[in-house]
Amino acid sequence: MSSSIFDSSPGDSNPGGDFAAREAAIALPPRNTALRRFCRHRLAMAGAIIIAILVLGSYLGPYLIPYDDTFIDIMQRFAPPFSGAHILGTDELGRDMLARLMMGGRISLAVGFTAMVISMGIGILVGAIAGYYGGIVGAALMRFVDAVLCFPSIFLLLALAALIEPGVASITLLIAATAWMDVARIVEGQIRGLRERDFAVAAEALGASDLRIVFRELVPNAVAPIVVAATLNVAKAILLESYVSYLGYGIQPPTPSWGNMLNNAQIYLTSAPWLAILPGLFITLAVTSFNFLGDGLRDALDPRMENH
Amino acid sequence: MTALVEIDSLQKHFPVGGGLFGRGKKQVRALDGVSLSIEKGEILSVVGESGSGKTTLGRTVLRLTDPTAGAIRFEGQDITSLSRRALRPFRQRMQLVFQDPFASLNPRQTVEQIVATPLAIHAGGSSATEKRERVADMLRLVGLQPHHADRYPHELSGGQRQRVGIARALILNPSFLVADEPVSALDVSIQAQVVNLLLELKEKLGLTILFIAHDLAVVGHISDRIAVMYLGRVVEVAETGTLFRSPRHPYTEALFSAAPIPDPTVRRSRVLLQGDIPSPIDPPSGCAFRTRCRHALPECATVVPPLRQVGPGHLSACIRDDIALQASIA
Ligand SMILES: Nc1ncnc2c1ncn2[C@@H]1O[C@H](COP(=O)(O)OP(=O)(O)OP(=O)(O)O)[C@@H](O)[C@H]1O
Ligand code: SF4
Ligand SMILES: [Mg+2]
């Protein structure tokens, strides 16, 4: 049985190889998609820069301006923006709007980030358990996720908020409790697909523990959708905080947040519209920036485009 | 010779379709009573058409799939119903090499991380430098360069990836290796190198290999014995030379004659396999091969022919002794 193909010597003569060729074919996108990707990236870049400005402004800004957010300048009530010493004007008590927007930004951004981290934690855990174990456990968990998803999150949030004492920590937890389900769904789908792959079988054949297989082998292959979901979740959390605070169930004055500044502004809508427009503008800026960043990351982290 | 692995009437049925509460569920009989014994130090090849249950056999023997019935003994110990925890010590001694060298390596890990994973799981006591050295030694042994350690799988060629897969499987020094079509996804020019590497490592490390294959030329080159599978059953087992020279099962004859002839000066008429392999959900009664067998008799439909001895170390599951089958080599 000597057949000719067994006579060659070891050491690959064809380093590019069969599979490399196949990948190259996948990895070259047509021109116009590359262009689209570039345009999306510009929006994502703009989003990232705006987020950086908002974060730095909120945390460092208060040290750079002459007014404290609680200082009441009784002679300067309802000063319109760009009209005097207060650049963005003052509110009904004569407090500096810029200072209040910065302090409100600290709260709103912190609530957004923290709620995202907590909701990602819950979502990844639930999704990973459901996706990895599947069967009855997985089905039960995912039906529960579906059931919670049936409630529009704003109703769920308001129902819960009406029952508890509102505060920064409790509102953050509540928002996290209404925002984890999408993450759980995404992670469940990813893990369910990945666990059938040969490298997961290889880990099992080596006697790896479930924990190791899930968090060392599977989850790292799902980082792209997880990072995208995290970014979109910050936007969602900031928006939810604004809703509930605007409706008066969220962060309570005198602690400022973009949402409750909006609540305060309602009665002066015609006489001092900037009280509503300014926080509204910042909420919109933050939410759209995170959404653009998420979209950009989705494209940039497309695994086929990846280069280590 | 002593058996390293003994497989006894192994069955694996996969439920398919059916209603929500399992009503009307059907079973795929991926393994339908396989008995084999794998001797220490041998290469036993398993051949058969796609869907005959070869992969399922390999994975069930390694307890990566739970058998429906039957028994598996490894080094004399029954491992059929051991828990995952109880299986852990066995995992070091039996390993698997996959068909697809891309899917079997984690795309997010470097070669170093991939090959070090078995050490992280089983050799917790040794230091980081010790582990690095063992990985470097292993990479050298499979013919890779030290600089490959920091590469990601997608930066390697198919052949190099398969070498990484082999390094991962062998770094814990197992005694038993299941190689599930380890070269069929590779370029023909590279296939030979990887097969030769496996042979070389087998000698060096004293491995016993269950080699699953499509390509009969490779099988003829490397195996000590060959088992032929059809629809979840072993229909013939014999030493390699015997099987090529005097096959006793009509399916073996047809399968082997369908393969390209390695030596073009040898003339041979082809026994064609007519039609497709029947569905393993509803296999034919009696001899499962009867729907495609050119020697079939009415009796073939009544009972499942058992594997019986037809020569020294030669088993076949055909009721007919009176037929002369064509050898695939003279
Ligand atoms: N997880 C599963 N669920 C349902 N059916 C399965 C599963 N795994 C395998 N099967 C079925 O079992 C039968 C045997 O499959 P198996 O993969 O073992 O065949 P094979 O001989 O390895 O084929 P190939 O040469 O294509 O690799 C096939 O009919 C297949 O569809
Ligand atoms: S038992 Fe009958 S059908 Fe089966 S292989 Fe033998 S002759 Fe053919
Ligand atoms: Mg297979």
XYZ file of C-alpha atoms and ligand atoms in Angstrom:
678
model
C 0.000 0.000 0.000
C 2.509 2.683 -0.854
C 0.739 5.588 -2.377
C 2.562 8.616 -3.646
C 1.122 11.225 -1.275
C 2.901 9.705 1.698
C 6.370 10.254 0.424
C 6.701 13.985 1.032
C 8.654 15.266 4.003
C 7.189 17.069 7.032
C 6.991 20.875 7.312
C 4.213 22.689 5.547
C 5.029 23.525 1.975
C 1.826 25.484 1.675
C 1.694 27.929 4.571
C -1.164 29.971 3.105
C -3.193 26.818 2.954
C -6.717 25.781 2.139
C -8.434 27.485 5.065
C -6.494 30.727 4.800
C -7.752 31.064 1.260
C -11.308 30.476 2.371
C -11.030 33.140 5.067
C -9.504 35.669 2.725
C -12.508 35.233 0.486
C -14.849 35.991 3.379
C -12.839 38.871 4.778
C -12.868 41.081 1.700
C -16.113 43.049 1.703
C -17.411 44.760 -1.417
C -16.447 48.408 -1.717
C -19.709 50.101 -0.836
C -20.075 48.259 2.472
C -16.602 49.445 3.411
C -17.711 52.972 2.627
C -20.842 52.602 4.696
C -18.765 51.237 7.532
C -16.516 54.282 7.334
C -19.446 56.712 7.508
C -20.899 54.904 10.454
C -17.529 55.068 12.083
C -17.467 58.838 11.773
C -20.730 59.050 13.687
C -19.336 56.624 16.242
C -16.197 58.719 16.572
C -18.323 61.834 17.069
C -20.340 59.929 19.670
C -17.205 58.868 21.532
C -15.876 62.425 21.572
C -19.176 63.853 22.814
C -19.334 61.195 25.546
C -15.787 62.057 26.600
C -16.678 65.768 26.737
C -19.846 65.086 28.739
C -17.993 62.871 31.238
C -15.009 65.201 31.651
C -17.261 68.252 31.762
C -19.489 66.768 34.440
C -16.664 65.599 36.682
C -14.042 68.344 36.162
C -16.220 71.230 34.984
C -17.587 72.222 38.400
C -14.034 73.012 39.561
C -13.496 75.339 36.618
C -16.515 77.607 36.815
C -17.063 80.368 39.388
C -20.548 79.221 40.518
C -21.597 76.444 42.831
C -24.698 74.535 41.734
C -26.407 75.262 45.063
C -25.529 78.954 45.179
C -28.702 81.044 45.001
C -28.204 84.350 43.195
C -31.543 85.927 44.151
C -30.949 89.004 41.995
C -30.410 86.907 38.874
C -33.502 84.638 38.754
C -34.537 83.503 35.257
C -31.467 84.996 33.568
C -31.548 83.782 29.958
C -28.476 82.069 28.495
C -25.682 84.198 27.023
C -27.070 87.345 28.663
C -24.813 87.956 31.627
C -22.373 86.385 34.039
C -24.183 83.028 33.965
C -23.288 81.602 30.578
C -26.245 79.226 30.302
C -28.506 81.374 32.421
C -30.136 80.672 35.797
C -33.221 78.865 37.043
C -36.194 80.024 39.111
C -34.003 80.378 42.228
C -31.127 82.058 40.426
C -28.925 78.944 40.479
C -26.368 78.681 37.689
C -27.696 76.370 34.937
C -24.269 75.241 33.756
C -23.257 74.214 37.255
C -26.538 72.366 37.727
C -26.248 70.616 34.355
C -22.759 69.448 35.291
C -23.833 68.099 38.665
C -26.956 66.584 37.074
C -24.716 65.019 34.454
C -22.645 63.349 37.165
C -25.773 61.719 38.550
C -27.331 60.795 35.219
C -24.123 59.377 33.739
C -23.226 57.517 36.934
C -26.712 56.019 37.143
C -26.461 55.072 33.456
C -23.056 53.392 33.782
C -23.781 51.629 37.054
C -27.155 50.370 35.884
C -25.449 49.096 32.726
C -22.794 47.209 34.695
C -25.387 45.591 36.960
C -27.762 44.730 34.123
C -24.887 43.269 32.095
C -23.912 41.143 35.084
C -27.421 39.761 35.507
C -27.973 39.381 31.763
C -24.694 37.572 31.138
C -25.256 35.230 34.062
C -28.840 34.345 33.138
C -28.032 34.114 29.425
C -24.937 31.984 29.971
C -26.760 29.537 32.275
C -29.738 29.254 29.924
C -27.586 28.951 26.801
C -25.087 26.500 28.245
C -27.400 24.126 30.074
C -30.351 24.470 27.711
C -33.076 21.894 28.303
C -35.745 22.584 30.887
C -33.620 25.033 32.892
C -32.778 27.052 29.794
C -36.340 27.030 28.504
C -37.744 28.084 31.900
C -35.228 30.939 32.241
C -35.846 32.239 28.746
C -39.641 32.063 29.138
C -39.201 34.113 32.310
C -37.116 36.625 30.349
C -39.851 36.798 27.705
C -42.480 37.328 30.381
C -40.552 40.238 31.923
C -39.923 41.674 28.458
C -43.685 41.743 27.824
C -44.035 44.671 30.206
C -42.840 47.897 28.632
C -39.866 48.695 30.848
C -41.158 52.178 31.688
C -44.352 50.728 33.238
C -42.362 48.130 35.084
C -40.033 50.824 36.340
C -42.860 53.123 37.444
C -44.703 50.313 39.150
C -41.575 49.395 41.081
C -40.612 53.023 41.732
C -43.995 53.745 43.272
C -43.340 51.006 45.834
C -39.908 52.021 47.047
C -38.184 55.021 48.519
C -36.583 56.827 45.573
C -32.849 57.462 45.849
C -29.839 57.266 43.573
C -28.946 53.694 44.582
C -32.476 52.330 44.479
C -33.239 53.980 41.124
C -30.023 52.538 39.683
C -30.985 49.063 40.855
C -34.487 49.445 39.467
C -33.220 50.521 36.080
C -30.812 47.593 36.046
C -33.686 45.293 36.951
C -35.613 46.394 33.852
C -32.710 46.439 31.393
C -31.023 43.031 31.694
C -33.421 40.964 29.600
C -32.116 41.977 26.185
C -28.604 41.140 27.309
C -29.760 37.752 28.572
C -31.336 37.025 25.192
C -28.246 38.028 23.246
C -25.893 36.056 25.472
C -28.172 33.017 25.507
C -28.231 32.875 21.716
C -24.470 33.290 21.472
C -23.621 30.697 24.103
C -26.122 28.175 22.729
C -24.461 28.434 19.319
C -20.902 28.416 20.622
C -21.266 25.443 22.942
C -21.804 23.088 19.997
C -18.576 24.223 18.370
C -15.644 21.828 18.301
C -13.442 23.946 20.551
C -16.067 23.686 23.299
C -16.167 19.915 22.808
C -12.355 19.946 23.009
C -12.511 21.731 26.359
C -15.039 19.209 27.604
C -12.832 16.357 26.407
C -10.048 17.856 28.509
C -12.242 17.707 31.601
C -12.712 21.475 31.931
C -15.308 22.628 34.461
C -18.534 24.273 33.287
C -17.323 27.564 34.722
C -14.118 27.344 32.731
C -15.857 26.372 29.509
C -18.385 29.198 29.792
C -16.094 32.020 30.893
C -12.776 31.076 29.291
C -13.906 29.469 26.068
C -17.394 30.714 25.189
C -17.970 34.212 26.584
C -14.738 35.656 25.083
C -16.142 34.689 21.691
C -19.252 36.713 22.405
C -17.534 39.949 23.536
C -18.480 41.841 20.388
C -22.265 41.597 20.855
C -21.829 41.992 24.623
C -19.877 45.252 24.254
C -22.424 46.563 21.773
C -25.284 45.646 24.105
C -23.471 47.341 26.991
C -23.134 50.591 25.068
C -26.770 50.591 24.001
C -27.712 49.764 27.580
C -26.065 52.923 28.920
C -28.175 54.961 26.507
C -31.282 53.097 27.602
C -30.478 53.545 31.291
C -29.894 57.294 30.926
C -33.193 57.605 29.107
C -35.046 55.566 31.746
C -33.547 57.662 34.544
C -34.784 60.797 32.761
C -38.285 59.360 32.341
C -38.809 58.406 35.944
C -37.142 61.516 37.318
C -39.161 63.664 34.953
C -42.299 61.991 36.209
C -41.177 62.682 39.755
C -40.529 59.086 40.862
C -36.792 59.114 40.313
C -33.908 61.133 41.714
C -35.384 63.638 44.152
C -34.458 67.341 44.330
C -32.378 69.048 45.557
C -30.013 66.399 44.039
C -30.018 67.452 40.383
C -30.286 65.017 37.505
C -31.046 65.833 33.896
C -34.405 64.144 34.332
C -35.599 66.009 37.393
C -34.348 69.337 36.009
C -36.763 68.695 33.185
C -39.530 67.989 35.688
C -38.861 71.312 37.404
C -38.934 73.189 34.135
C -42.488 72.204 33.151
C -44.260 75.145 34.759
C -41.884 77.707 33.253
C -42.020 76.263 29.770
C -43.265 79.465 28.128
C -41.538 82.014 30.332
C -38.121 80.339 30.627
C -37.906 77.634 27.933
C -34.137 77.149 28.415
C -34.839 75.424 31.723
C -36.354 72.552 29.707
C -34.362 72.846 26.499
C -30.916 72.576 28.091
C -31.358 69.340 30.086
C -33.369 67.920 27.187
C -30.488 68.686 24.864
C -27.974 66.961 27.118
C -30.140 63.860 27.488
C -30.534 63.694 23.703
C -26.817 64.229 23.158
C -25.827 61.521 25.618
C -28.385 58.983 24.394
C -27.676 59.459 20.678
C -23.925 59.455 21.247
C -24.089 56.104 23.047
C -26.350 54.736 20.327
C -23.959 55.832 17.579
C -21.022 54.423 19.492
C -22.872 51.122 19.858
C -23.646 51.003 16.133
C -20.042 51.793 15.271
C -18.754 49.126 17.616
C -21.133 46.601 16.122
C -19.493 47.141 12.748
C -15.961 47.505 14.023
C -16.169 44.355 16.140
C -17.624 42.246 13.371
C -15.528 39.110 13.912
C -14.867 38.635 10.209
C -13.188 42.023 10.102
C -11.104 41.363 13.135
C -7.334 41.482 13.149
C -5.479 40.679 16.307
C -2.225 -8.411 23.258
C -4.555 -6.844 25.753
C -7.489 -4.588 25.089
C -7.149 -0.929 26.058
C -10.731 -0.063 25.172
C -13.630 -2.485 25.065
C -16.918 -1.442 23.532
C -19.834 -3.696 24.262
C -23.188 -3.525 22.403
C -23.003 0.259 22.397
C -26.156 2.096 21.379
C -26.785 5.771 20.892
C -30.192 6.978 19.803
C -30.865 10.657 19.201
C -34.472 11.792 19.552
C -35.568 13.886 16.579
C -38.676 15.893 15.751
C -41.865 15.047 17.583
C -44.302 17.265 19.432
C -43.761 19.539 22.378
C -44.145 16.834 24.983
C -42.187 14.183 23.153
C -45.249 12.755 21.449
C -44.434 10.994 18.216
C -40.705 11.405 18.769
C -38.544 9.350 16.475
C -35.084 8.048 17.138
C -31.989 8.293 14.978
C -30.146 5.066 15.596
C -26.683 6.555 15.242
C -25.157 3.552 17.013
C -27.144 0.364 17.014
C -25.190 -2.195 18.990
C -21.489 -1.731 18.302
C -19.006 -4.132 19.862
C -15.300 -3.616 19.296
C -12.144 -4.058 21.230
C -9.163 -1.813 20.668
C -5.829 -3.441 21.472
C -3.016 -1.608 23.226
C -0.678 0.024 20.730
C -2.727 -0.548 17.609
C -4.330 1.772 15.111
C -7.890 0.657 14.543
C -9.573 2.484 11.696
C -13.295 2.950 11.343
C -14.615 3.490 7.825
C -18.088 3.895 6.391
C -20.228 6.308 4.440
C -21.306 9.644 5.827
C -23.936 9.174 8.513
C -22.885 5.659 9.443
C -22.148 6.762 13.022
C -18.352 7.041 13.074
C -18.185 10.398 14.834
C -20.878 9.335 17.267
C -18.871 6.197 18.051
C -15.701 8.191 18.748
C -17.455 10.705 20.959
C -19.492 8.148 22.833
C -16.405 6.071 23.585
C -14.825 9.211 25.069
C -18.023 9.819 27.042
C -18.601 13.180 25.344
C -22.002 11.845 24.382
C -23.971 9.681 26.799
C -24.707 6.228 25.434
C -28.298 4.982 25.295
C -27.239 1.423 26.153
C -24.190 -0.775 26.231
C -20.859 -0.496 28.015
C -17.434 1.099 27.561
C -14.402 -0.166 29.439
C -11.166 1.774 29.486
C -8.064 0.013 30.841
C -10.429 -2.541 32.352
C -12.567 0.014 34.181
C -16.201 0.497 33.309
C -16.624 4.186 32.452
C -20.114 3.895 30.951
C -21.931 5.697 33.726
C -19.224 7.658 35.531
C -20.127 11.230 36.443
C -18.284 14.131 34.882
C -16.266 14.526 38.058
C -15.351 10.860 38.167
C -14.359 11.018 34.503
C -11.831 13.791 35.045
C -8.818 11.563 35.738
C -9.675 9.568 32.593
C -9.698 12.731 30.498
C -5.917 12.943 30.763
C -5.569 9.474 29.305
C -7.975 9.669 26.367
C -8.052 12.517 23.917
C -9.552 13.659 20.644
C -8.306 15.237 17.423
C -10.968 16.902 15.284
C -11.710 16.988 11.595
C -12.014 20.752 11.211
C -8.763 22.373 12.332
C -10.417 25.779 12.386
C -13.536 25.033 14.436
C -11.591 23.008 16.979
C -9.346 25.874 18.103
C -10.712 28.783 20.107
C -10.299 31.815 17.818
C -9.778 34.068 20.848
C -6.804 32.199 22.259
C -3.176 32.107 21.184
C -1.509 28.820 20.335
C 0.276 28.989 23.682
C -3.009 29.399 25.590
C -4.675 26.618 23.627
C -1.896 24.099 24.186
C -1.540 25.142 27.852
C -5.249 24.615 28.608
C -4.854 20.902 29.466
C -2.056 21.822 31.881
C -4.191 24.510 33.505
C -6.901 21.908 34.078
C -4.814 18.936 35.172
C -1.366 20.149 36.227
C -2.378 22.919 38.613
C 0.694 22.341 40.770
C 3.387 23.162 38.233
C 4.780 26.678 37.864
C 4.155 29.048 34.967
C 7.682 28.608 33.593
C 7.369 24.830 33.794
C 4.129 25.029 31.829
C 5.676 27.331 29.233
C 8.504 24.875 28.761
C 6.168 21.934 28.383
C 4.173 23.842 25.781
C 7.364 24.768 23.900
C 8.530 21.127 23.984
C 5.171 19.950 22.705
C 5.119 22.504 19.869
C 8.569 21.343 18.810
C 7.396 17.732 18.935
C 4.538 18.418 16.508
C 6.831 20.332 14.157
C 5.923 23.934 14.989
C 8.361 26.785 15.634
C 8.632 28.614 18.982
C 7.324 31.807 17.388
C 4.035 30.070 16.598
C 3.207 30.164 20.315
C 2.030 33.766 20.144
C -0.042 33.361 17.005
C -3.806 33.156 16.793
C -5.375 30.231 14.903
C -6.437 32.380 11.948
C -2.800 33.314 11.358
C -1.875 29.665 10.755
C -2.372 27.364 7.789
C -4.720 24.390 8.009
C -1.852 21.962 8.525
C -0.318 24.093 11.262
C -3.673 24.363 13.021
C -4.062 20.626 12.959
C -0.607 20.330 14.539
C -1.806 22.659 17.309
C -4.843 20.426 17.819
C -2.569 17.402 18.052
C -0.283 19.198 20.529
C -3.238 20.030 22.751
C -4.456 16.429 22.629
C -1.071 14.928 23.446
C 0.455 17.305 26.004
C -0.983 15.329 28.934
C 0.545 12.157 27.522
C -2.650 10.174 26.931
C -2.622 6.490 26.097
C -5.661 6.589 23.804
C -6.423 8.969 20.956
C -9.552 9.248 18.844
C -8.654 10.926 15.545
C -11.884 11.869 13.780
C -10.986 12.371 10.121
C -7.961 14.437 11.153
C -6.743 15.089 7.623
C -9.826 15.152 5.428
C -10.174 18.949 5.685
C -6.559 19.533 4.640
C -4.863 19.993 1.282
C -3.778 16.684 -0.193
C -0.116 17.740 -0.054
C -0.420 18.397 3.683
C -2.476 15.320 4.503
C 0.535 13.072 4.201
C 2.596 15.219 6.549
C -0.042 15.195 9.237
C -0.639 11.451 8.873
C 3.092 10.827 9.105
C 3.288 13.060 12.167
C 0.559 11.025 13.844
C 2.385 7.793 13.038
C 5.645 9.169 14.367
C 4.024 10.397 17.589
C 2.227 7.108 18.000
C 5.589 5.295 18.061
C 7.267 7.877 20.293
C 4.469 8.115 22.854
C 3.119 4.571 22.676
C -0.357 5.665 21.619
C -3.366 3.580 20.776
C -5.450 5.255 18.077
C -9.041 4.947 16.946
C -8.747 6.466 13.487
C -11.942 7.557 11.781
C -11.625 8.063 8.061
C -13.214 8.412 4.670
C -10.079 8.012 2.625
C -9.283 4.334 2.150
C -5.761 5.064 0.863
C -4.872 6.699 4.181
C -6.573 3.905 6.098
C -4.682 1.231 4.207
C -1.437 3.044 4.873
C -1.692 3.416 8.606
C -4.081 0.913 10.203
C -3.382 -2.383 11.881
C -7.035 -3.306 11.727
C -10.129 -1.863 10.076
C -13.759 -1.863 11.193
C -16.407 -1.152 8.551
C -19.579 0.552 9.754
C -22.965 0.718 8.089
C -26.009 2.475 9.616
C -24.789 2.366 13.184
C -23.457 -1.189 13.099
C -20.070 -2.746 12.532
C -20.474 -5.103 9.577
C -16.901 -6.348 9.216
C -13.625 -6.227 11.167
C -10.296 -7.640 10.060
C -6.620 -6.935 9.821
C -5.859 -4.390 7.134
C -4.257 -6.782 4.647
C -6.987 -9.361 5.101
C -9.726 -6.837 4.555
C -8.190 -5.504 1.363
C -7.304 -8.966 0.066
C -10.357 -10.969 1.035
C -13.350 -8.914 2.183
C -16.232 -11.060 3.397
C -19.054 -8.530 3.598
C -20.711 -7.254 0.408
C -20.736 -3.707 1.801
C -16.967 -3.774 2.298
C -16.552 -4.988 -1.260
C -18.719 -2.189 -2.628
C -17.173 0.522 -0.437
C -13.633 -0.473 -1.320
C -14.279 -0.835 -5.002
C -15.772 2.643 -5.088
C -12.476 4.106 -3.890
C -9.876 5.300 -6.378
C -7.285 2.645 -7.165
C -3.924 3.572 -5.707
C -2.014 1.655 -8.372
C -3.385 2.376 -11.847
C -1.791 -0.775 -13.337
C -4.139 -2.922 -11.261
C -7.348 -3.633 -13.129
C -10.503 -4.043 -11.160
C -14.162 -3.842 -11.987
C -16.248 -1.540 -9.865
C -19.067 -2.826 -7.733
C -21.246 0.222 -7.589
C -23.175 1.189 -4.504
C -26.665 1.795 -5.830
C -28.870 4.429 -4.301
C -28.459 6.336 -1.087
C -27.815 5.113 2.409
C -31.261 4.517 4.037
C -32.409 6.779 6.859
C -31.087 5.755 10.282
C -34.510 6.730 11.663
C -36.168 3.780 9.943
C -33.421 1.340 8.999
C -34.383 -1.717 6.896
C -35.310 -4.838 8.880
C -32.826 -7.683 9.124
C -29.566 -6.844 7.395
C -29.614 -3.061 7.026
C -27.563 -3.311 3.832
C -30.056 -5.520 2.006
C -31.684 -2.629 0.084
C -28.397 -2.035 -1.753
C -26.826 -5.496 -1.652
C -26.379 -7.343 -4.952
C -26.247 -10.677 -3.119
C -29.385 -10.174 -1.007
C -31.766 -13.099 -0.443
C -35.302 -13.025 1.010
C -33.909 -14.370 4.317
C -31.772 -11.247 4.691
C -34.885 -9.305 5.747
C -35.769 -11.510 8.694
C -32.990 -11.324 11.283
C -30.111 -8.975 11.916
C -27.042 -11.033 10.975
C -24.692 -11.170 13.955
C -20.948 -10.564 13.607
C -19.384 -13.972 13.391
C -15.906 -15.313 12.947
C -15.053 -16.034 9.316
C -11.299 -16.361 9.687
C -8.565 -15.660 12.240
C -9.345 -12.255 13.729
C -11.850 -11.713 10.952
C -15.508 -10.985 11.758
C -18.308 -10.372 9.297
C -22.064 -9.823 9.601
C -23.392 -11.440 6.440
C -25.471 -14.606 6.302
C -23.982 -15.725 3.017
C -20.826 -17.811 3.043
C -21.286 -19.015 -0.496
C -20.386 -15.879 -2.370
C -16.999 -14.932 -3.772
C -16.274 -11.272 -3.279
C -13.865 -9.178 -5.225
C -10.683 -8.087 -3.489
C -9.651 -4.486 -3.795
C -5.982 -5.423 -4.185
C -4.415 -8.553 -5.556
N -26.708 15.473 18.004
C -27.392 14.771 17.106
N -28.731 14.845 17.065
C -29.435 14.125 16.165
N -28.895 13.291 15.270
C -27.566 13.174 15.251
C -26.742 13.899 16.158
N -25.440 13.576 15.913
C -25.469 12.694 14.897
N -26.727 12.449 14.501
C -27.137 11.527 13.433
O -26.535 10.298 13.686
C -26.106 9.689 12.471
C -24.631 9.369 12.552
O -23.906 10.592 12.568
P -22.330 10.654 12.645
O -21.959 12.092 12.656
O -21.859 9.830 13.764
O -21.892 10.016 11.274
P -20.466 9.928 10.611
O -20.255 8.526 10.240
O -19.450 10.562 11.482
O -20.664 10.788 9.313
P -19.611 11.732 8.559
O -18.769 10.829 7.725
O -20.503 12.612 7.736
O -18.847 12.476 9.594
C -26.451 10.652 11.360
O -27.668 10.234 10.781
C -26.647 11.949 12.073
O -27.599 12.732 11.405
S -26.871 -10.505 4.877
Fe -27.799 -10.547 2.874
S -28.219 -8.400 2.427
Fe -26.821 -8.428 4.116
S -24.869 -8.260 3.181
Fe -25.207 -10.437 3.413
S -26.164 -11.034 1.519
Fe -26.237 -8.814 1.544
Mg -18.119 12.273 11.278
